Short mmCIF file of C-alpha atoms in Angstrom, two decimals:
data_model
loop_
_atom_site.label_atom_id
_atom_site.label_comp_id
_atom_site.label_asym_id
_atom_site.label_seq_id
_atom_site.Cartn_x
_atom_site.Cartn_y
_atom_site.Cartn_z
CA MET A 1 101.06 41.17 179.21
CA LEU A 2 100.75 37.64 178.03
CA SER A 3 102.56 36.50 180.89
CA LYS A 4 99.65 37.03 182.97
CA TYR A 5 97.62 34.78 182.33
CA LEU A 6 99.74 32.37 179.88
CA ARG A 7 102.36 30.38 179.93
CA ARG A 8 103.37 30.10 176.82
CA SER A 9 101.56 30.52 173.38
CA ASP A 10 102.37 30.07 170.15
CA LEU A 11 100.79 31.05 166.64
CA ALA A 12 102.23 29.26 163.60
CA VAL A 13 101.14 32.49 161.36
CA VAL A 14 100.07 36.28 161.68
CA ARG A 15 98.98 38.22 159.11
CA VAL A 16 97.96 42.08 158.55
CA ASN A 17 96.69 43.06 155.12
CA HIS A 18 96.46 46.83 153.88
CA GLY A 19 96.60 48.31 157.96
CA GLU A 20 97.29 51.70 158.75
CA LEU A 21 99.36 52.63 161.69
CA LEU A 22 99.54 55.50 163.64
CA PHE A 23 101.77 56.13 167.04
CA GLY A 24 100.42 59.05 169.38
CA ARG A 25 102.29 61.09 172.11
CA TRP A 26 105.53 60.26 170.22
CA ARG A 27 107.71 63.47 169.26
CA HIS A 28 108.53 61.69 165.95
CA ALA A 29 105.43 59.51 165.79
CA PRO A 30 105.30 57.64 162.68
CA GLN A 31 102.07 56.84 160.38
CA VAL A 32 101.87 53.83 158.50
CA ARG A 33 99.99 53.21 155.20
CA ASP A 34 98.86 50.18 153.71
CA LEU A 35 100.75 48.21 156.30
CA ASN A 36 101.51 44.14 155.24
CA VAL A 37 103.08 42.08 157.57
CA THR A 38 103.68 38.25 158.32
CA ALA A 39 104.84 36.70 160.96
CA THR A 40 105.59 33.14 161.35
CA ALA A 41 106.17 30.76 163.92
CA ILE A 42 105.85 33.22 166.78
CA ARG A 43 106.43 31.39 170.41
CA ILE A 44 106.24 33.99 173.43
CA ASP A 45 107.57 32.78 176.72
CA SER A 46 111.09 33.69 178.28
CA ALA A 47 112.41 30.99 176.80
CA ALA A 48 111.42 32.06 173.11
CA ASN A 49 112.34 35.66 174.00
CA ALA A 50 116.65 34.44 174.67
CA ASP A 51 116.10 32.35 171.54
CA PRO A 52 119.49 33.55 169.18
CA GLY A 53 116.71 32.48 166.14
CA ARG A 54 114.13 34.77 166.95
CA ILE A 55 113.27 38.07 166.71
CA ALA A 56 110.67 39.46 168.49
CA TYR A 57 109.43 36.27 169.63
CA ALA A 58 108.93 35.24 165.85
CA ARG A 59 111.18 33.04 163.52
CA ALA A 60 110.80 35.37 160.82
CA TRP A 61 109.22 38.63 159.78
CA LEU A 62 107.71 39.78 156.37
CA LEU A 63 106.28 43.68 155.77
CA ASN A 64 105.79 45.90 152.67
CA THR A 65 104.31 49.44 153.20
CA GLY A 66 102.79 51.86 151.47
CA GLN A 67 104.14 55.69 152.68
CA LEU A 68 105.71 55.90 156.11
CA SER A 69 105.71 59.19 156.69
CA ALA A 70 107.31 60.56 160.32
CA PRO A 71 108.23 64.43 161.46
CA PHE A 72 111.81 64.68 161.83
CA ASP A 73 113.65 67.36 164.46
CA PRO A 74 109.44 68.68 164.59
CA PRO A 75 108.95 71.15 163.34
CA PHE A 76 111.42 71.93 160.96
CA TYR A 77 111.38 68.96 158.89
CA GLN A 78 108.84 65.79 157.43
CA ALA A 79 110.66 62.72 156.60
CA SER A 80 108.50 60.04 154.43
CA SER A 81 109.52 57.21 152.39
CA ALA A 82 107.45 55.78 149.63
CA HIS A 83 107.75 51.88 150.35
CA VAL A 84 109.59 50.04 153.13
CA HIS A 85 110.25 46.23 152.51
CA LEU A 86 111.76 44.20 155.06
CA ASP A 87 112.28 40.88 155.29
CA THR A 88 114.70 39.15 158.32
CA ASN A 89 115.28 35.33 156.27
CA SER A 90 117.41 37.52 153.84
CA GLN A 91 118.20 40.07 156.51
CA GLN A 92 117.28 43.04 154.11
CA LEU A 93 115.69 46.20 154.77
CA VAL A 94 114.96 48.74 152.11
CA PHE A 95 113.39 52.52 151.82
CA SER A 96 112.53 53.97 148.55
CA ASP A 97 111.53 57.18 147.24
CA MET A 98 112.64 58.65 150.66
CA LEU A 99 112.22 61.90 151.41
CA LEU A 100 113.61 64.46 154.12
CA LYS A 101 111.62 68.36 153.60
CA PRO A 102 112.24 71.28 155.75
CA GLN A 103 108.77 73.30 156.29
CA PHE A 104 110.63 76.73 156.45
CA SER A 105 112.78 78.39 153.93
CA PRO A 106 116.02 79.36 154.75
CA ILE A 107 115.24 82.70 156.13
CA GLY A 108 112.54 81.11 157.78
CA MET A 109 114.76 78.06 159.49
CA ASN A 110 116.74 81.13 161.22
CA LEU A 111 113.99 82.97 162.63
CA HIS A 112 112.09 79.84 164.09
CA LYS A 113 115.56 78.93 165.68
CA GLY A 114 117.31 82.10 166.17
CA TYR A 115 120.39 81.09 164.48
CA GLN A 116 121.46 80.62 161.26
CA ALA A 117 120.28 76.74 159.98
CA PRO A 118 120.05 75.85 156.14
CA ALA A 119 116.72 74.54 154.81
CA VAL A 120 118.12 71.04 153.67
CA THR A 121 116.54 68.68 151.38
CA ILE A 122 117.44 65.11 150.73
CA LYS A 123 115.86 63.22 148.37
CA LEU A 124 116.82 59.21 147.75
CA LYS A 125 116.17 56.72 145.18
CA ALA A 126 116.56 54.04 147.11
CA LEU A 127 118.18 53.10 150.69
CA THR A 128 119.36 49.25 150.68
CA LEU A 129 120.53 47.84 154.36
CA ALA A 130 121.94 44.39 153.66
CA GLY A 131 123.02 41.71 156.00
CA LEU A 132 121.33 43.67 158.46
CA ALA A 133 121.10 41.66 162.06
CA PHE A 134 117.93 42.27 162.88
CA LYS A 135 117.80 40.56 166.26
CA GLY A 136 120.55 43.39 167.59
CA LEU A 137 118.37 46.18 166.26
CA VAL A 138 115.55 45.02 167.94
CA GLU A 139 116.95 44.20 171.37
CA HIS A 140 119.59 47.13 171.82
CA GLY A 141 119.01 49.43 168.52
CA ASP A 142 122.48 48.40 167.42
CA PHE A 143 123.05 48.82 163.47
CA ARG A 144 125.23 45.79 162.45
CA LEU A 145 124.99 45.01 159.04
CA LYS A 146 127.21 44.13 155.89
CA ARG A 147 126.56 46.58 153.38
CA VAL A 148 124.67 50.36 152.71
CA THR A 149 123.90 51.05 149.53
CA VAL A 150 122.10 54.85 149.00
CA GLN A 151 121.10 54.89 145.53
CA SER A 152 121.07 58.59 143.40
CA PRO A 153 120.58 60.98 146.39
CA VAL A 154 119.77 64.19 145.99
CA VAL A 155 121.08 66.57 148.19
CA THR A 156 119.40 70.74 148.43
CA ILE A 157 121.78 72.92 150.98
CA ALA A 158 119.52 76.72 151.36
CA SER A 159 121.46 78.78 153.46
CA ASP A 160 120.69 82.58 154.56
CA GLY A 161 124.08 84.68 156.27
CA ARG A 162 121.67 86.63 157.69
CA GLY A 163 121.38 85.74 161.77
CA PRO A 164 123.85 84.71 164.51
CA ILE A 165 125.93 81.29 164.40
CA ASN A 166 124.74 78.73 165.80
CA PRO A 167 125.98 78.92 169.08
CA ASN A 168 126.01 74.65 169.62
CA ARG A 169 128.84 72.16 169.00
CA SER A 170 128.22 70.05 165.56
CA LYS A 171 127.52 66.69 165.47
CA ILE A 172 128.62 66.51 162.02
CA SER A 173 132.24 65.62 162.85
CA PRO A 174 134.38 62.16 163.37
CA GLU A 175 134.66 62.17 166.97
CA GLU A 176 131.08 62.67 167.74
CA MET A 177 131.04 58.64 167.05
CA LEU A 178 132.54 58.15 170.14
CA ASN A 179 128.85 59.41 171.64
CA LEU A 180 126.66 57.29 169.98
CA PRO A 181 124.67 55.41 172.35
CA VAL A 182 124.61 52.17 170.33
CA ILE A 183 126.78 50.40 167.46
CA ILE A 184 126.55 51.08 163.87
CA ASP A 185 129.09 48.72 161.87
CA VAL A 186 128.93 49.11 158.45
CA PRO A 187 131.65 47.01 156.26
CA ARG A 188 130.83 48.96 153.06
CA LEU A 189 128.91 51.93 152.16
CA ASP A 190 128.11 52.56 149.16
CA LEU A 191 127.10 55.75 147.29
CA VAL A 192 125.84 55.89 143.81
CA ASN A 193 125.31 58.86 141.42
CA GLY A 194 124.52 61.63 143.89
CA ASN A 195 124.08 65.41 143.24
CA LEU A 196 124.45 68.23 145.47
CA TYR A 197 122.89 71.52 145.33
CA SER A 198 124.26 74.49 147.67
CA THR A 199 122.39 77.71 147.23
CA TYR A 200 123.64 80.70 149.57
CA ARG A 201 122.51 84.41 150.52
CA SER A 202 125.21 86.60 152.31
CA PRO A 203 124.21 89.61 154.13
CA LEU A 204 126.79 91.30 151.59
CA THR A 205 124.44 91.02 148.71
CA PRO A 206 120.77 90.08 148.16
CA LEU A 207 121.84 87.67 145.36
CA THR A 208 121.90 83.64 145.70
CA GLY A 209 124.95 82.40 145.13
CA THR A 210 125.16 78.91 143.57
CA MET A 211 127.26 75.59 143.82
CA ASN A 212 126.83 72.28 142.35
CA ILE A 213 128.51 68.78 143.39
CA ASN A 214 127.36 66.63 140.47
CA ARG A 215 127.68 62.46 139.38
CA PHE A 216 129.11 61.48 142.84
CA ASN A 217 130.47 57.80 142.97
CA GLY A 218 131.84 56.77 146.30
CA THR A 219 132.76 53.59 148.32
CA PHE A 220 133.36 53.66 151.75
CA TYR A 221 134.78 50.65 153.95
CA ASN A 222 134.46 50.35 158.01
CA LEU A 223 132.20 53.02 158.84
CA SER A 224 132.56 51.49 162.43
CA ASN A 225 132.23 52.38 166.39
CA ASP A 226 133.07 49.08 167.36
CA ARG A 227 136.11 48.91 169.18
CA ARG A 228 136.91 44.98 168.19
CA HIS A 229 136.46 46.36 164.22
CA GLN A 230 137.70 50.38 164.46
CA THR A 231 141.18 50.98 165.04
CA ALA A 232 143.85 53.23 164.53
CA ALA A 233 145.54 50.23 162.36
CA ARG A 234 142.29 49.60 160.45
CA PRO A 235 140.09 52.99 160.54
CA LEU A 236 137.14 54.08 157.93
CA THR A 237 138.72 54.47 154.59
CA GLY A 238 137.25 55.41 150.88
CA LYS A 239 137.73 57.07 147.82
CA ALA A 240 135.18 59.06 145.89
CA SER A 241 134.93 60.54 142.63
CA THR A 242 132.81 63.58 141.52
CA TYR A 243 132.35 66.69 139.59
CA LEU A 244 132.24 70.18 140.49
CA GLN A 245 129.92 72.57 138.71
CA ASN A 246 129.64 69.41 136.37
CA GLN A 247 132.80 70.19 134.55
CA CYS A 248 135.69 69.82 136.96
CA ARG A 249 136.93 65.90 137.98
CA LEU A 250 137.61 65.37 141.82
CA ASP A 251 138.79 62.21 142.95
CA ALA A 252 139.69 62.09 146.70
CA GLN A 253 140.45 59.45 149.48
CA VAL A 254 139.72 59.54 153.37
CA SER A 255 141.25 57.83 156.22
CA MET A 256 139.59 58.14 159.23
CA TYR A 257 139.92 56.64 163.04
CA LEU A 258 136.52 57.24 164.04
CA LEU A 259 137.27 56.61 167.88
CA ASP A 260 140.00 59.55 168.04
CA PRO A 261 139.10 62.26 170.57
CA LYS A 262 140.98 64.52 168.56
CA GLY A 263 138.84 63.88 165.37
CA ARG A 264 142.15 63.57 163.25
CA HIS A 265 142.22 62.38 159.89
CA ARG A 266 143.45 62.92 156.33
CA ILE A 267 142.02 63.96 152.57
CA TRP A 268 143.80 63.80 149.80
CA GLY A 269 142.87 64.17 146.20
CA ALA A 270 143.13 66.04 142.57
CA PHE A 271 141.11 68.45 141.03
CA GLY A 272 141.04 69.73 137.25
CA PRO A 273 140.84 70.33 134.36
CA GLY A 274 138.96 72.59 134.54
CA PRO A 275 137.86 77.02 134.29
CA PHE A 276 138.33 79.05 137.45
CA ALA A 277 135.07 81.26 136.28
CA MET A 278 132.98 78.26 137.06
CA LEU A 279 133.39 79.05 140.83
CA ASN A 280 131.83 82.70 139.97
CA SER A 281 128.46 81.79 140.40
CA MET A 282 128.89 81.26 144.03
CA THR A 283 131.69 84.12 144.77
CA VAL A 284 130.39 87.21 142.46
CA PRO A 285 127.24 87.35 144.40
CA THR A 286 128.89 86.34 147.64
CA LYS A 287 132.11 87.99 148.09
CA LEU A 288 132.18 90.05 145.09
CA VAL A 289 135.13 88.77 143.70
CA GLY A 290 135.40 87.18 140.27
CA PHE A 291 137.41 85.06 138.09
CA LYS A 292 138.06 86.86 135.04
CA SER A 293 139.95 84.34 133.29
CA GLY A 294 142.64 81.40 134.49
CA LYS A 295 142.23 77.07 133.75
CA ALA A 296 143.53 75.07 136.01
CA GLN A 297 145.48 72.06 134.12
CA ARG A 298 145.73 69.95 137.62
CA ILE A 299 145.42 70.80 141.87
CA ARG A 300 146.65 68.36 144.07
CA PHE A 301 146.24 67.98 147.66
CA ASP A 302 146.87 66.70 150.95
CA MET A 303 145.26 67.64 154.17
CA ARG A 304 145.74 67.17 157.60
CA ALA A 305 142.57 67.43 160.04
CA ASP A 306 141.34 67.37 163.57
CA ARG A 307 138.91 69.44 166.35
CA GLN A 308 141.91 72.30 165.95
CA GLY A 309 142.03 72.99 162.40
CA THR A 310 144.07 71.90 158.55
CA THR A 311 147.46 71.85 158.10
CA GLY A 312 148.52 70.39 154.60
CA THR A 313 149.87 71.27 151.34
CA MET A 314 148.38 72.15 147.65
CA TRP A 315 150.04 71.56 143.79
CA ALA A 316 148.00 73.86 141.43
CA GLU A 317 148.95 73.89 138.38
CA TYR A 318 147.67 76.71 136.18
CA SER A 319 147.27 79.46 133.28
CA GLY A 320 145.83 83.07 132.51
CA LEU A 321 144.78 83.79 136.33
CA GLN A 322 143.17 87.16 136.12
CA MET A 323 140.59 87.89 139.53
CA GLU A 324 138.28 91.21 139.54
CA LEU A 325 136.76 92.78 142.64
CA LEU A 326 133.51 94.20 142.03
CA GLY A 327 131.05 96.44 143.94
CA TYR A 328 127.20 95.77 143.96
CA LYS A 329 124.83 99.46 143.60
CA ASN A 330 121.40 99.74 142.12
CA GLU A 331 120.74 95.70 142.78
CA GLU A 332 123.33 94.82 140.83
CA VAL A 333 126.80 93.90 140.73
CA LYS A 334 129.29 96.28 138.80
CA LYS A 335 132.75 97.23 137.94
CA THR A 336 133.58 100.67 139.79
CA LEU A 337 136.38 102.61 139.28
CA ILE A 338 138.00 102.25 142.58
CA LYS A 339 137.25 97.78 142.43
CA ARG A 340 139.23 98.46 138.86
CA VAL A 341 141.85 100.21 140.29
CA ILE A 342 142.52 97.34 143.40
CA SER A 343 141.72 94.67 140.70
CA LYS A 344 144.47 95.77 138.58
CA ALA A 345 146.93 96.32 141.11
CA VAL A 346 146.23 92.62 142.74
CA ASN A 347 146.64 91.16 139.81
CA VAL A 348 149.75 92.29 139.31
CA VAL A 349 152.00 92.34 142.78
CA VAL A 350 149.35 90.00 144.14
CA ILE A 351 148.61 87.26 141.97
CA ARG A 352 150.57 84.40 140.25
CA ASP A 353 149.35 84.13 136.77
CA GLN A 354 150.39 80.48 136.37
CA ASN A 355 152.33 77.92 137.71
CA PRO A 356 154.69 76.54 137.14
CA ARG A 357 156.33 79.55 136.96
CA LYS A 358 158.43 80.60 133.37
CA ARG A 359 161.29 79.17 134.93
CA GLY A 360 159.30 75.78 135.46
CA LYS A 361 159.23 76.20 138.57
CA LEU A 362 155.92 74.55 140.91
CA VAL A 363 155.07 76.94 144.12
CA THR A 364 153.27 74.93 146.51
CA GLY A 365 150.54 76.32 148.66
CA GLU A 366 149.94 76.23 152.68
CA MET A 367 146.62 74.82 153.62
CA LYS A 368 146.36 75.82 157.22
CA SER A 369 142.83 77.02 158.74
CA THR A 370 141.26 76.89 162.31
CA ARG A 371 138.49 74.80 163.29
CA GLU A 372 135.23 77.05 164.17
CA PRO A 373 133.84 73.39 166.68
CA ARG A 374 130.24 75.30 165.71
CA PHE A 375 130.66 74.20 162.07
CA SER A 376 130.34 70.82 160.48
CA VAL A 377 133.67 68.64 159.26
CA PHE A 378 132.50 69.49 155.19
CA ALA A 379 133.00 73.37 156.92
CA LEU A 380 136.38 72.53 157.61
CA TRP A 381 137.59 70.95 154.53
CA ARG A 382 136.46 73.63 152.44
CA GLN A 383 137.94 75.95 154.54
CA GLY A 384 141.20 74.14 154.18
CA VAL A 385 141.04 73.46 150.24
CA VAL A 386 140.35 77.52 149.85
CA SER A 387 143.23 78.24 152.50
CA GLY A 388 145.16 76.10 150.07
CA LEU A 389 143.86 77.68 146.79
CA PHE A 390 144.58 81.60 147.87
CA ASN A 391 148.23 81.15 149.22
CA ASN A 392 148.72 78.53 146.37
CA VAL A 393 148.38 81.47 143.39
CA GLY A 394 150.03 84.45 145.65
CA VAL A 395 148.22 85.40 148.50
CA PRO A 396 150.44 85.47 151.89
CA GLN A 397 149.82 82.42 154.41
CA LYS A 398 147.94 84.16 157.01
CA ILE A 399 145.83 86.20 154.83
CA ALA A 400 144.25 83.25 152.93
CA GLN A 401 143.79 81.80 156.76
CA LYS A 402 141.81 84.62 157.36
CA LEU A 403 140.11 84.79 154.27
CA SER A 404 139.23 81.05 154.26
CA ASP A 405 138.17 81.63 158.11
CA SER A 406 135.95 84.18 157.86
CA LYS A 407 132.16 83.77 158.49
CA ASP A 408 128.98 86.03 157.69
CA GLU A 409 127.66 87.24 160.61
CA ALA A 410 124.61 89.58 160.55
CA PRO A 411 121.22 90.69 162.54
CA LEU A 412 118.18 88.28 161.94
CA PRO A 413 116.20 90.40 159.58
CA LYS A 414 112.60 91.84 161.08
#
């Protein structure tokens, strides 16, 4: 705009104090309140545009805001951050008190989209991007930085199984990094003190199942789709610790070559100790299957996954395992006579009540599951663990795989 009238423009300092900013006509148009910006040594001409020491013509930018908000995947979500701090001199960008909030209930999401779509709420105390290369971000949209820290994330996933399965291929999959139009290069990613709360209403009963993952802490290295950094010899690696239902500790590690078109990766780790009954809050209302007794001392697993599915081995050490099949009648879960008889037969004939066996032999389980491309990679990991656990406690492998691969699908409610 200026080049039509001026060959060069110089400004020592530009400040904006307590402004408000609203972009129109954009599908994801943001709104910024209490905008405070200081830009120093602005030079506007062709030389300044190409100067590696300048970002958007200025030597430095300092920005602080009040609330920043924007629609996300409108009309389904609204995203916001209470404060934003940006400093190009220190190469830092910080979002404080972030929130992603769904605009519909789980069944409302299904009805509006026409297929099953969870209602996801995400809260973050802070998201800190350190060592950010702002020039590459401004000019190319690339995210090259030294470290990302996600502080105290709280994720709530509420799902409803009434409706057809999402017809689209899931974007939450390792091989999708190949399709990103920009470069993401993060040498280190830290997740600090996270919690995940999931609820699910199956077509089987109107009761809601719950499952929590608490006190999640993890560090991941080389999250990158830059071919200079991401190689088969130097893949994404990481380790994390968390607690299932805030009771049972899980330690896991991952190795994942993000530029592999087949999406091959490895997950391994261990659970325990903890009671099997902690799973009842999810399995009873959604599957009408409960753990009557049993305690796991230690469950180790080593799983390999790709676009086709999972394979691997599970070593479950436990004692006193008893399961029960239940029925739903008159708006409550009940122990019916026929289910009691079947449960007795299953516990005697199929289920191993302890492992190692009485002679000290530790029986292993086969982790085998088929990949559903419409589901995220997290669903694939869950399927692999479920199939391995079922097989380890005595369920034949083909039946264990069928149980782990089963997916709820029902007509949308009117």
